[in-house]
Short mmCIF file of C-alpha atoms in Angstrom, two decimals:
data_model
loop_
_atom_site.label_atom_id
_atom_site.label_comp_id
_atom_site.label_asym_id
_atom_site.label_seq_id
_atom_site.Cartn_x
_atom_site.Cartn_y
_atom_site.Cartn_z
CA UNK A 1 -42.84 10.82 -66.61
CA UNK A 2 -39.92 10.98 -69.69
CA UNK A 3 -40.90 8.96 -72.82
CA UNK A 4 -37.21 8.51 -72.89
CA UNK A 5 -36.97 5.77 -69.73
CA UNK A 6 -35.53 1.92 -70.55
CA UNK A 7 -37.93 -0.61 -70.84
CA UNK A 8 -36.98 -3.06 -68.43
CA UNK A 9 -37.78 -6.60 -66.98
CA UNK A 10 -41.42 -6.67 -65.75
CA UNK A 11 -42.69 -3.98 -68.22
CA UNK A 12 -45.47 -4.32 -70.80
CA UNK A 13 -44.84 -4.09 -74.41
CA UNK A 14 -45.84 -1.10 -75.99
CA UNK A 15 -48.44 -1.84 -79.01
CA UNK A 16 -47.21 -0.71 -82.14
CA UNK A 17 -48.26 2.88 -83.96
CA UNK A 18 -49.87 2.14 -87.14
CA UNK A 19 -47.62 3.99 -90.06
CA UNK A 20 -44.58 4.47 -87.40
CA UNK A 21 -41.17 2.68 -87.64
CA UNK A 22 -40.14 1.45 -84.23
CA UNK A 23 -36.63 1.88 -83.54
CA UNK A 24 -35.52 -0.35 -80.47
CA UNK A 25 -32.47 1.54 -78.97
CA UNK A 26 -30.63 2.55 -75.51
CA UNK A 27 -29.96 6.15 -75.34
CA UNK A 28 -25.78 5.85 -75.07
CA UNK A 29 -25.24 3.13 -77.32
CA UNK A 30 -23.03 4.31 -80.32
CA UNK A 31 -24.81 1.83 -82.72
CA UNK A 32 -28.13 2.63 -82.09
CA UNK A 33 -26.84 6.15 -82.22
CA UNK A 34 -25.91 5.46 -85.94
CA UNK A 35 -29.71 4.49 -86.88
CA UNK A 36 -31.09 7.41 -85.05
CA UNK A 37 -29.06 9.76 -87.26
CA UNK A 38 -30.15 7.60 -90.54
CA UNK A 39 -33.83 8.03 -89.44
CA UNK A 40 -33.45 11.65 -88.88
CA UNK A 41 -31.27 12.69 -91.58
CA UNK A 42 -33.51 10.91 -94.08
CA UNK A 43 -36.77 12.40 -91.97
CA UNK A 44 -38.46 8.80 -91.64
CA UNK A 45 -41.38 9.21 -89.16
CA UNK A 46 -40.29 6.71 -86.00
CA UNK A 47 -40.55 6.16 -82.20
CA UNK A 48 -37.83 5.44 -80.29
CA UNK A 49 -38.48 2.82 -77.31
CA UNK A 50 -35.64 2.30 -75.24
CA UNK A 51 -34.55 -0.74 -73.69
CA UNK A 52 -32.15 -1.63 -70.59
CA UNK A 53 -29.61 -4.16 -72.15
CA UNK A 54 -28.52 -5.43 -68.57
CA UNK A 55 -32.29 -5.98 -67.47
CA UNK A 56 -34.27 -6.55 -71.11
CA UNK A 57 -38.00 -6.95 -71.04
CA UNK A 58 -38.89 -10.59 -70.99
CA UNK A 59 -40.86 -9.79 -74.31
CA UNK A 60 -37.99 -8.27 -76.29
CA UNK A 61 -36.91 -11.98 -77.14
CA UNK A 62 -39.64 -12.14 -79.42
CA UNK A 63 -38.30 -9.50 -81.52
CA UNK A 64 -34.72 -9.89 -81.31
CA UNK A 65 -33.61 -13.15 -81.40
CA UNK A 66 -30.15 -12.75 -79.79
CA UNK A 67 -32.31 -9.68 -77.65
CA UNK A 68 -29.34 -6.99 -79.12
CA UNK A 69 -30.12 -3.50 -80.00
CA UNK A 70 -30.61 -1.58 -82.35
CA UNK A 71 -33.19 -3.21 -83.75
CA UNK A 72 -35.88 -2.00 -86.42
CA UNK A 73 -39.72 -3.10 -86.33
CA UNK A 74 -42.41 -2.27 -88.63
CA UNK A 75 -45.86 -2.40 -88.28
CA UNK A 76 -46.67 -5.28 -90.95
CA UNK A 77 -43.69 -7.40 -88.93
CA UNK A 78 -40.38 -6.93 -90.69
CA UNK A 79 -37.59 -6.75 -88.43
CA UNK A 80 -34.04 -5.32 -89.29
CA UNK A 81 -31.49 -5.46 -87.00
CA UNK A 82 -27.17 -4.90 -87.19
CA UNK A 83 -26.63 -0.89 -87.61
CA UNK A 84 -25.04 -1.12 -91.00
CA UNK A 85 -27.58 -3.57 -92.40
CA UNK A 86 -30.70 -1.46 -90.90
CA UNK A 87 -28.74 1.87 -92.79
CA UNK A 88 -28.52 -0.16 -95.88
CA UNK A 89 -32.09 -1.46 -95.55
CA UNK A 90 -33.31 2.21 -94.68
CA UNK A 91 -31.49 3.72 -97.45
CA UNK A 92 -32.88 1.14 -100.25
CA UNK A 93 -36.66 1.61 -99.02
CA UNK A 94 -36.53 5.13 -98.31
CA UNK A 95 -34.73 6.37 -101.21
CA UNK A 96 -35.69 10.18 -101.38
CA UNK A 97 -32.35 11.36 -99.94
CA UNK A 98 -29.58 8.57 -100.95
CA UNK A 99 -26.58 8.16 -98.25
CA UNK A 100 -25.17 5.43 -100.09
CA UNK A 101 -23.81 5.52 -103.40
CA UNK A 102 -24.88 3.70 -106.25
CA UNK A 103 -21.37 2.96 -108.06
CA UNK A 104 -20.30 -0.46 -106.76
CA UNK A 105 -16.67 0.36 -105.97
CA UNK A 106 -17.35 3.92 -104.24
CA UNK A 107 -20.12 2.14 -102.19
CA UNK A 108 -17.49 -0.74 -101.20
CA UNK A 109 -14.71 2.12 -100.44
CA UNK A 110 -17.20 3.44 -97.83
CA UNK A 111 -18.38 0.22 -96.46
CA UNK A 112 -14.55 -0.74 -96.20
CA UNK A 113 -14.20 2.92 -94.28
CA UNK A 114 -16.82 1.84 -92.07
CA UNK A 115 -15.41 -1.65 -91.33
CA UNK A 116 -11.82 -0.49 -90.49
CA UNK A 117 -13.55 1.69 -87.75
CA UNK A 118 -14.29 -1.22 -85.67
CA UNK A 119 -10.41 -0.80 -84.96
CA UNK A 120 -11.54 2.93 -83.13
CA UNK A 121 -14.29 0.88 -81.82
CA UNK A 122 -12.08 -1.31 -79.32
CA UNK A 123 -9.63 1.20 -78.52
CA UNK A 124 -12.23 3.63 -77.06
CA UNK A 125 -13.50 1.31 -75.18
CA UNK A 126 -9.79 -0.04 -73.93
CA UNK A 127 -8.87 3.65 -73.30
CA UNK A 128 -12.11 4.72 -71.46
CA UNK A 129 -12.17 1.47 -69.45
CA UNK A 130 -8.74 1.02 -68.99
CA UNK A 131 -7.57 4.71 -68.63
CA UNK A 132 -4.69 3.60 -71.53
CA UNK A 133 -2.69 6.43 -73.04
CA UNK A 134 -1.43 4.20 -75.48
CA UNK A 135 -4.93 3.24 -76.52
CA UNK A 136 -5.32 6.97 -77.53
CA UNK A 137 -2.11 7.05 -79.46
CA UNK A 138 -3.22 3.89 -81.44
CA UNK A 139 -6.90 5.72 -82.23
CA UNK A 140 -4.92 8.75 -83.79
CA UNK A 141 -2.76 6.18 -85.61
CA UNK A 142 -5.93 4.72 -87.46
CA UNK A 143 -7.13 8.16 -87.47
CA UNK A 144 -4.38 9.18 -89.73
CA UNK A 145 -5.52 6.74 -92.69
CA UNK A 146 -9.32 8.87 -91.74
CA UNK A 147 -7.22 12.03 -92.11
CA UNK A 148 -5.47 10.98 -95.35
CA UNK A 149 -8.47 9.95 -97.47
CA UNK A 150 -10.98 12.69 -96.62
CA UNK A 151 -10.88 14.94 -99.51
CA UNK A 152 -14.21 16.98 -99.63
CA UNK A 153 -16.70 18.51 -97.13
CA UNK A 154 -17.78 14.68 -96.17
CA UNK A 155 -16.57 11.16 -96.49
CA UNK A 156 -18.47 10.98 -99.55
CA UNK A 157 -18.60 14.17 -101.18
CA UNK A 158 -20.06 17.50 -100.68
CA UNK A 159 -23.21 15.89 -98.93
CA UNK A 160 -23.63 13.90 -95.97
CA UNK A 161 -23.54 10.15 -96.37
CA UNK A 162 -22.84 6.67 -95.29
CA UNK A 163 -19.54 6.64 -93.79
CA UNK A 164 -19.77 10.28 -92.15
CA UNK A 165 -23.25 8.99 -90.43
CA UNK A 166 -21.45 5.65 -89.29
CA UNK A 167 -18.63 6.56 -87.74
CA UNK A 168 -19.77 10.39 -86.12
CA UNK A 169 -21.35 8.62 -83.02
CA UNK A 170 -17.73 7.51 -82.06
CA UNK A 171 -16.48 11.00 -82.54
CA UNK A 172 -19.02 12.18 -80.08
CA UNK A 173 -17.34 9.84 -77.50
CA UNK A 174 -13.71 10.82 -78.08
CA UNK A 175 -14.93 14.21 -77.14
CA UNK A 176 -15.58 12.61 -74.15
CA UNK A 177 -11.51 11.90 -73.71
CA UNK A 178 -11.12 15.55 -73.26
CA UNK A 179 -12.96 15.40 -69.64
CA UNK A 180 -11.93 11.20 -68.68
CA UNK A 181 -8.52 11.27 -69.99
CA UNK A 182 -7.46 14.80 -70.51
CA UNK A 183 -6.65 14.10 -74.12
CA UNK A 184 -8.41 15.46 -77.26
CA UNK A 185 -7.43 15.13 -80.83
CA UNK A 186 -4.60 17.45 -82.49
CA UNK A 187 -5.85 19.92 -84.48
CA UNK A 188 -2.47 20.36 -86.51
CA UNK A 189 -2.45 16.73 -87.19
CA UNK A 190 -5.92 16.07 -87.70
CA UNK A 191 -6.83 19.81 -89.75
CA UNK A 192 -9.28 17.94 -92.51
CA UNK A 193 -11.03 15.84 -89.70
CA UNK A 194 -11.30 18.92 -87.42
CA UNK A 195 -13.09 20.96 -89.95
CA UNK A 196 -15.37 17.70 -90.63
CA UNK A 197 -16.31 17.44 -86.75
CA UNK A 198 -17.46 21.37 -87.39
CA UNK A 199 -19.06 20.61 -90.70
CA UNK A 200 -21.30 17.62 -88.64
CA UNK A 201 -21.91 19.42 -85.60
CA UNK A 202 -23.85 21.93 -87.88
CA UNK A 203 -26.21 18.82 -89.32
CA UNK A 204 -29.75 18.89 -88.34
CA UNK A 205 -29.77 15.24 -87.81
CA UNK A 206 -26.69 15.60 -85.80
CA UNK A 207 -28.01 18.34 -83.53
CA UNK A 208 -31.29 16.56 -82.97
CA UNK A 209 -29.82 12.84 -82.17
CA UNK A 210 -26.71 14.15 -79.84
CA UNK A 211 -26.12 12.92 -76.57
CA UNK A 212 -25.58 15.59 -73.87
CA UNK A 213 -21.96 15.40 -73.06
CA UNK A 214 -22.37 15.93 -69.28
CA UNK A 215 -25.09 12.54 -69.67
CA UNK A 216 -22.50 10.97 -71.72
CA UNK A 217 -19.51 11.62 -69.30
CA UNK A 218 -21.54 10.11 -66.04
CA UNK A 219 -22.81 7.04 -68.03
CA UNK A 220 -19.05 6.24 -69.35
CA UNK A 221 -17.80 6.48 -66.21
CA UNK A 222 -20.71 4.46 -64.84
CA UNK A 223 -20.33 1.86 -67.55
CA UNK A 224 -16.67 1.41 -67.40
CA UNK A 225 -16.96 0.85 -63.63
CA UNK A 226 -20.00 -0.81 -62.64
CA UNK A 227 -22.10 -3.60 -64.36
CA UNK A 228 -25.46 -1.74 -63.89
CA UNK A 229 -25.16 1.90 -65.06
CA UNK A 230 -27.99 3.81 -65.26
CA UNK A 231 -29.66 4.01 -68.32
CA UNK A 232 -31.50 6.81 -67.33
CA UNK A 233 -29.10 9.40 -66.24
CA UNK A 234 -30.61 12.97 -66.36
CA UNK A 235 -34.52 11.89 -66.59
CA UNK A 236 -37.32 12.36 -64.78
CA UNK A 237 -37.96 9.29 -63.11
CA UNK A 238 -40.96 7.12 -61.40
CA UNK A 239 -41.14 7.92 -57.86
CA UNK A 240 -41.05 4.14 -56.94
CA UNK A 241 -37.85 2.21 -57.52
CA UNK A 242 -40.33 -0.19 -59.87
CA UNK A 243 -39.12 -1.35 -63.36
CA UNK A 244 -39.27 1.74 -65.62
CA UNK A 245 -41.97 2.19 -67.81
CA UNK A 246 -44.14 -0.70 -67.11
CA UNK A 247 -47.91 0.34 -67.80
CA UNK A 248 -49.32 -2.25 -65.51
CA UNK A 249 -47.09 -1.70 -62.39
CA UNK A 250 -46.98 -4.93 -60.44
CA UNK A 251 -48.43 -5.04 -56.88
CA UNK A 252 -45.73 -6.26 -55.61
CA UNK A 253 -42.50 -5.17 -56.68
CA UNK A 254 -39.37 -6.84 -55.39
CA UNK B 1 6.92 -26.16 -107.14
CA UNK B 2 3.50 -25.33 -106.04
CA UNK B 3 1.80 -22.31 -107.03
CA UNK B 4 -0.20 -22.59 -104.03
CA UNK B 5 3.03 -21.53 -101.45
CA UNK B 6 2.11 -19.01 -99.12
CA UNK B 7 4.40 -15.59 -99.77
CA UNK B 8 5.86 -14.64 -96.92
CA UNK B 9 8.79 -12.07 -95.76
CA UNK B 10 11.29 -11.57 -98.16
CA UNK B 11 9.64 -12.02 -101.36
CA UNK B 12 8.90 -10.23 -104.00
CA UNK B 13 5.63 -8.99 -105.09
CA UNK B 14 4.07 -10.83 -108.00
CA UNK B 15 3.09 -8.77 -111.39
CA UNK B 16 -0.30 -8.71 -111.82
CA UNK B 17 -1.84 -10.66 -114.70
CA UNK B 18 -4.05 -7.90 -117.12
CA UNK B 19 -7.86 -9.12 -116.98
CA UNK B 20 -7.47 -11.16 -113.99
CA UNK B 21 -8.69 -10.37 -110.88
CA UNK B 22 -6.29 -11.23 -107.93
CA UNK B 23 -7.27 -12.93 -104.46
CA UNK B 24 -4.90 -12.46 -101.60
CA UNK B 25 -5.65 -15.54 -99.37
CA UNK B 26 -4.73 -18.07 -97.02
CA UNK B 27 -5.96 -21.84 -98.13
CA UNK B 28 -7.13 -22.62 -94.67
CA UNK B 29 -8.96 -19.12 -93.72
CA UNK B 30 -12.61 -19.54 -93.65
CA UNK B 31 -13.25 -15.81 -94.76
CA UNK B 32 -10.88 -16.31 -97.83
CA UNK B 33 -13.06 -19.51 -98.52
CA UNK B 34 -16.23 -17.36 -98.95
CA UNK B 35 -14.53 -15.32 -101.78
CA UNK B 36 -12.82 -18.41 -103.34
CA UNK B 37 -16.62 -19.51 -103.28
CA UNK B 38 -17.93 -16.54 -105.10
CA UNK B 39 -15.31 -16.23 -107.47
CA UNK B 40 -15.61 -19.84 -108.51
CA UNK B 41 -20.03 -19.67 -108.68
CA UNK B 42 -19.81 -16.50 -110.76
CA UNK B 43 -16.99 -18.13 -112.60
CA UNK B 44 -14.88 -15.02 -112.40
CA UNK B 45 -11.43 -15.64 -114.05
CA UNK B 46 -9.09 -15.20 -111.03
CA UNK B 47 -5.76 -16.49 -109.42
CA UNK B 48 -4.60 -16.79 -106.11
CA UNK B 49 -2.04 -15.22 -104.01
CA UNK B 50 -1.86 -16.89 -100.59
CA UNK B 51 -0.13 -15.18 -98.02
CA UNK B 52 1.57 -16.16 -94.76
CA UNK B 53 -0.12 -14.00 -92.40
CA UNK B 54 2.44 -14.37 -89.48
CA UNK B 55 5.09 -13.77 -91.71
CA UNK B 56 3.50 -10.90 -94.13
CA UNK B 57 5.56 -10.17 -96.88
CA UNK B 58 6.79 -6.72 -97.12
CA UNK B 59 4.76 -5.61 -100.30
CA UNK B 60 1.47 -6.67 -98.99
CA UNK B 61 1.02 -3.46 -96.40
CA UNK B 62 0.99 -1.04 -99.68
CA UNK B 63 -1.95 -3.34 -100.99
CA UNK B 64 -3.93 -3.94 -97.60
CA UNK B 65 -3.62 -1.16 -94.74
CA UNK B 66 -4.05 -3.31 -92.26
CA UNK B 67 -2.75 -6.53 -93.89
CA UNK B 68 -5.57 -8.76 -93.95
CA UNK B 69 -7.08 -11.03 -95.90
CA UNK B 70 -8.76 -11.67 -97.73
CA UNK B 71 -8.43 -8.93 -100.30
CA UNK B 72 -9.10 -8.50 -104.11
CA UNK B 73 -6.95 -6.60 -106.26
CA UNK B 74 -7.90 -5.50 -109.95
CA UNK B 75 -5.40 -4.83 -112.38
CA UNK B 76 -6.49 -0.80 -112.39
CA UNK B 77 -5.53 -0.59 -108.90
CA UNK B 78 -8.86 -1.09 -107.49
CA UNK B 79 -8.40 -3.01 -104.20
CA UNK B 80 -11.25 -4.59 -102.23
CA UNK B 81 -11.66 -6.14 -98.90
CA UNK B 82 -13.64 -7.69 -95.88
CA UNK B 83 -15.36 -10.83 -97.04
CA UNK B 84 -18.94 -9.76 -97.19
CA UNK B 85 -18.09 -5.95 -98.46
CA UNK B 86 -16.08 -8.27 -101.35
CA UNK B 87 -19.05 -10.27 -102.40
CA UNK B 88 -21.49 -7.63 -102.54
CA UNK B 89 -19.19 -5.76 -104.78
CA UNK B 90 -18.72 -8.73 -106.84
CA UNK B 91 -22.62 -9.86 -107.38
CA UNK B 92 -23.06 -5.84 -108.05
CA UNK B 93 -19.99 -5.84 -110.40
CA UNK B 94 -20.35 -9.43 -112.18
CA UNK B 95 -24.21 -9.22 -112.24
CA UNK B 96 -24.99 -12.29 -114.66
CA UNK B 97 -25.54 -14.98 -111.74
CA UNK B 98 -26.82 -12.84 -108.84
CA UNK B 99 -26.27 -13.98 -105.59
CA UNK B 100 -27.91 -11.22 -103.73
CA UNK B 101 -31.53 -10.49 -103.89
CA UNK B 102 -32.44 -7.16 -105.41
CA UNK B 103 -35.88 -6.79 -102.79
CA UNK B 104 -34.45 -4.92 -99.95
CA UNK B 105 -36.12 -6.93 -97.14
CA UNK B 106 -35.09 -10.14 -98.74
CA UNK B 107 -31.65 -8.71 -99.01
CA UNK B 108 -31.65 -7.45 -95.23
CA UNK B 109 -33.00 -10.94 -94.04
CA UNK B 110 -29.87 -12.83 -95.83
CA UNK B 111 -27.14 -10.17 -94.24
CA UNK B 112 -28.84 -10.40 -90.89
CA UNK B 113 -28.36 -14.10 -91.03
CA UNK B 114 -24.70 -14.21 -92.15
CA UNK B 115 -24.28 -11.74 -89.38
CA UNK B 116 -26.05 -13.78 -86.91
CA UNK B 117 -23.36 -16.41 -87.87
CA UNK B 118 -20.44 -14.80 -86.33
CA UNK B 119 -21.64 -16.43 -82.88
CA UNK B 120 -20.32 -19.59 -84.62
CA UNK B 121 -17.56 -18.51 -85.60
CA UNK B 122 -16.57 -17.78 -82.15
CA UNK B 123 -18.01 -20.87 -80.56
CA UNK B 124 -16.17 -22.81 -83.13
CA UNK B 125 -12.87 -21.09 -82.08
CA UNK B 126 -13.60 -22.25 -78.68
CA UNK B 127 -14.60 -25.86 -79.34
CA UNK B 128 -11.34 -26.46 -81.47
CA UNK B 129 -8.88 -24.51 -79.37
CA UNK B 130 -10.34 -25.20 -75.65
CA UNK B 131 -11.68 -28.49 -76.68
CA UNK B 132 -14.79 -27.26 -74.96
CA UNK B 133 -17.76 -29.48 -75.60
CA UNK B 134 -20.32 -26.92 -74.08
CA UNK B 135 -19.32 -24.64 -76.84
CA UNK B 136 -20.56 -27.34 -79.48
CA UNK B 137 -23.49 -27.39 -77.30
CA UNK B 138 -23.74 -23.70 -78.02
CA UNK B 139 -23.25 -24.03 -81.73
CA UNK B 140 -26.27 -26.15 -82.07
CA UNK B 141 -28.26 -23.79 -80.12
CA UNK B 142 -27.48 -21.29 -82.99
CA UNK B 143 -28.03 -23.88 -85.45
CA UNK B 144 -31.44 -24.58 -84.16
CA UNK B 145 -32.25 -20.97 -85.59
CA UNK B 146 -30.92 -21.58 -89.08
CA UNK B 147 -32.84 -24.90 -89.03
CA UNK B 148 -35.92 -23.16 -88.43
CA UNK B 149 -35.54 -20.69 -91.04
CA UNK B 150 -33.95 -23.03 -93.74
CA UNK B 151 -37.13 -23.43 -95.81
CA UNK B 152 -36.11 -24.14 -99.49
CA UNK B 153 -33.09 -26.04 -100.98
CA UNK B 154 -31.06 -23.12 -100.27
CA UNK B 155 -31.23 -20.34 -97.72
CA UNK B 156 -32.56 -17.73 -100.45
CA UNK B 157 -34.76 -20.55 -102.23
CA UNK B 158 -33.94 -22.79 -105.20
CA UNK B 159 -30.76 -21.54 -105.94
CA UNK B 160 -27.51 -21.17 -104.47
CA UNK B 161 -27.07 -17.61 -103.26
CA UNK B 162 -25.43 -14.95 -100.61
CA UNK B 163 -26.19 -17.05 -97.34
CA UNK B 164 -25.09 -20.66 -98.07
CA UNK B 165 -21.69 -19.37 -99.49
CA UNK B 166 -20.99 -17.06 -96.58
CA UNK B 167 -21.75 -19.71 -94.07
CA UNK B 168 -20.27 -22.82 -95.87
CA UNK B 169 -16.70 -22.41 -95.22
CA UNK B 170 -17.53 -22.95 -91.59
CA UNK B 171 -19.68 -26.40 -91.95
CA UNK B 172 -16.54 -27.49 -93.84
CA UNK B 173 -14.69 -26.94 -90.26
CA UNK B 174 -17.46 -28.32 -88.31
CA UNK B 175 -16.89 -31.36 -89.89
CA UNK B 176 -13.29 -31.59 -88.76
CA UNK B 177 -15.11 -31.40 -85.28
CA UNK B 178 -15.90 -35.38 -85.79
CA UNK B 179 -12.36 -36.15 -85.81
CA UNK B 180 -11.07 -33.14 -82.88
CA UNK B 181 -14.09 -33.34 -80.77
CA UNK B 182 -15.77 -36.86 -81.47
CA UNK B 183 -18.72 -34.70 -82.15
CA UNK B 184 -20.67 -34.09 -85.22
CA UNK B 185 -24.24 -32.75 -85.93
CA UNK B 186 -27.34 -34.46 -84.89
CA UNK B 187 -29.09 -35.79 -87.92
CA UNK B 188 -32.55 -36.12 -86.15
CA UNK B 189 -32.28 -32.55 -84.93
CA UNK B 190 -30.78 -31.27 -88.00
CA UNK B 191 -32.86 -32.72 -90.89
CA UNK B 192 -33.12 -30.18 -93.09
CA UNK B 193 -29.10 -28.45 -92.54
CA UNK B 194 -28.30 -32.09 -93.24
CA UNK B 195 -29.82 -32.19 -96.52
CA UNK B 196 -28.93 -28.75 -97.20
CA UNK B 197 -25.02 -29.76 -96.54
CA UNK B 198 -25.81 -32.48 -98.85
CA UNK B 199 -26.94 -30.18 -101.64
CA UNK B 200 -24.04 -27.86 -100.95
CA UNK B 201 -21.54 -30.61 -101.41
CA UNK B 202 -22.95 -31.31 -104.76
CA UNK B 203 -22.28 -27.74 -106.02
CA UNK B 204 -19.29 -27.41 -108.84
CA UNK B 205 -18.13 -24.24 -106.66
CA UNK B 206 -17.88 -26.08 -103.52
CA UNK B 207 -16.09 -29.25 -105.13
CA UNK B 208 -13.65 -26.76 -106.69
CA UNK B 209 -12.97 -24.71 -103.45
CA UNK B 210 -13.03 -27.52 -100.87
CA UNK B 211 -10.38 -27.74 -98.03
CA UNK B 212 -9.13 -31.30 -98.15
CA UNK B 213 -10.19 -32.47 -94.78
CA UNK B 214 -7.04 -34.17 -93.60
CA UNK B 215 -5.28 -31.20 -94.21
CA UNK B 216 -7.38 -28.97 -92.42
CA UNK B 217 -7.46 -31.45 -89.67
CA UNK B 218 -3.52 -30.75 -88.98
CA UNK B 219 -3.81 -27.55 -89.79
CA UNK B 220 -6.63 -27.02 -87.02
CA UNK B 221 -4.17 -28.75 -84.60
CA UNK B 222 -1.51 -26.83 -85.15
CA UNK B 223 -3.17 -23.78 -85.50
CA UNK B 224 -4.61 -24.22 -82.13
CA UNK B 225 -1.78 -25.45 -80.23
CA UNK B 226 1.35 -23.36 -82.10
CA UNK B 227 1.96 -19.52 -82.63
CA UNK B 228 3.52 -20.70 -86.41
CA UNK B 229 1.25 -23.30 -88.07
CA UNK B 230 2.24 -24.93 -91.21
CA UNK B 231 0.43 -22.72 -93.76
CA UNK B 232 1.73 -24.95 -96.91
CA UNK B 233 0.63 -28.66 -95.41
CA UNK B 234 0.52 -30.89 -97.95
CA UNK B 235 2.29 -28.90 -100.77
CA UNK B 236 5.84 -29.42 -102.41
CA UNK B 237 8.13 -27.21 -100.43
CA UNK B 238 11.36 -25.52 -102.11
CA UNK B 239 14.42 -27.64 -101.36
CA UNK B 240 15.93 -25.31 -98.92
CA UNK B 241 14.24 -23.72 -95.78
CA UNK B 242 14.25 -20.07 -97.44
CA UNK B 243 10.99 -17.94 -97.33
CA UNK B 244 8.31 -18.98 -99.86
CA UNK B 245 8.11 -18.16 -102.80
CA UNK B 246 10.86 -15.80 -103.24
CA UNK B 247 11.54 -15.30 -106.59
CA UNK B 248 15.10 -13.40 -105.56
CA UNK B 249 16.33 -15.95 -103.49
CA UNK B 250 18.15 -14.13 -100.70
CA UNK B 251 22.10 -15.30 -100.72
CA UNK B 252 22.20 -15.78 -96.87
CA UNK B 253 18.83 -16.94 -95.61
CA UNK B 254 19.02 -16.83 -92.03
#
């Protein structure tokens, strides 16, 4: 049975592994994807525990006060959540391959680019949920700014950095617009972004953490039409329809 | 005529003063209030230019891409916006009186407290706009967590720090609930927060940047019922109803 199956109501807390950082995640969540990218890029030994956000395990409320993902848990009890805070924390503690510039203005410039990207997050949701073609036009208008400021291989220079990893998850999702909205980024309008996308797909961290497009498309369709999408699309599931990886199966599942 | 009057459509760009940081602000905006607190707490020489967010000056779009406030402008062309990013930037550059811990976990802990406070921001808006008493109960539930984690004079220890200044503007606004919703924080439920509020009001930076409660209450009433609240409440206004501090008055104001 796949270890990626989402933990759900009725499951048992999986004990921590000493020396290993644990990421509470959801396979299709772009914010979790940010942290998975950072863990992969910095080669931080970690394990992933997927959570069903609609049927959160009871034990998860002891870990994150509002029950959100992503969230990191360390074997000494430290908890860090919110994707940007988590990234800054990991970058400070695992300092070998720095993602964030130590220059305060360059750091602020990168943070502002990541913060402004929230407009695209909202517009992409609108485009996908309401099949709104105007939202796609708005996304392109915001992306004009990113096309303009991109002046090197990556947003921070020759090496992949903070901005690249923080905005990448949505570019994997923008790709799904081709299938869902019959729309895609115009290579002539976005020549630099088109090259940047190609550079990103060549990175090991991007390859390792990539969400399969066919699964993502099915999930996006489900999550924009159903209150209970399948968080385990494409995984081998337990035979009985009991709550996912409960280690002590209930004798009387509902 | 007061220098605090909000710049509006038709106004002329006020030239920068060499060596002085400029904050684009709005008198009643809690996010701008955060930055005003930081500038005051760190004794950074600065000037404030208020902006009418509903009738933004044409020249402001050259400064902030999305036209939002608060935003800092330096005389060498640097622009920094978004209140938390701005605070972190100022704390890194004006490093004499540090507000943010250099310990990565303590820094993350403070950032998480600030981030979680966004729930109160949304709830306070609901309470004030929709006169929703349930929203006030929800605010108290979130504040229970802050009551629990407050273990010293301030959220970061003996001295005022990042979390205190980032959340304070909403406590000034929660006070207005007493007048607007006939509701206030229960001193028995929140003994530590009650003392913290008292400690905060004793700070010079809080005194200097405080918004007058009577003005705030009128503004809150207006902004929750009208699309065009008066951003210049309590200020001496120009005699003619022309756009606020336009340095070259139009010959034919509408």
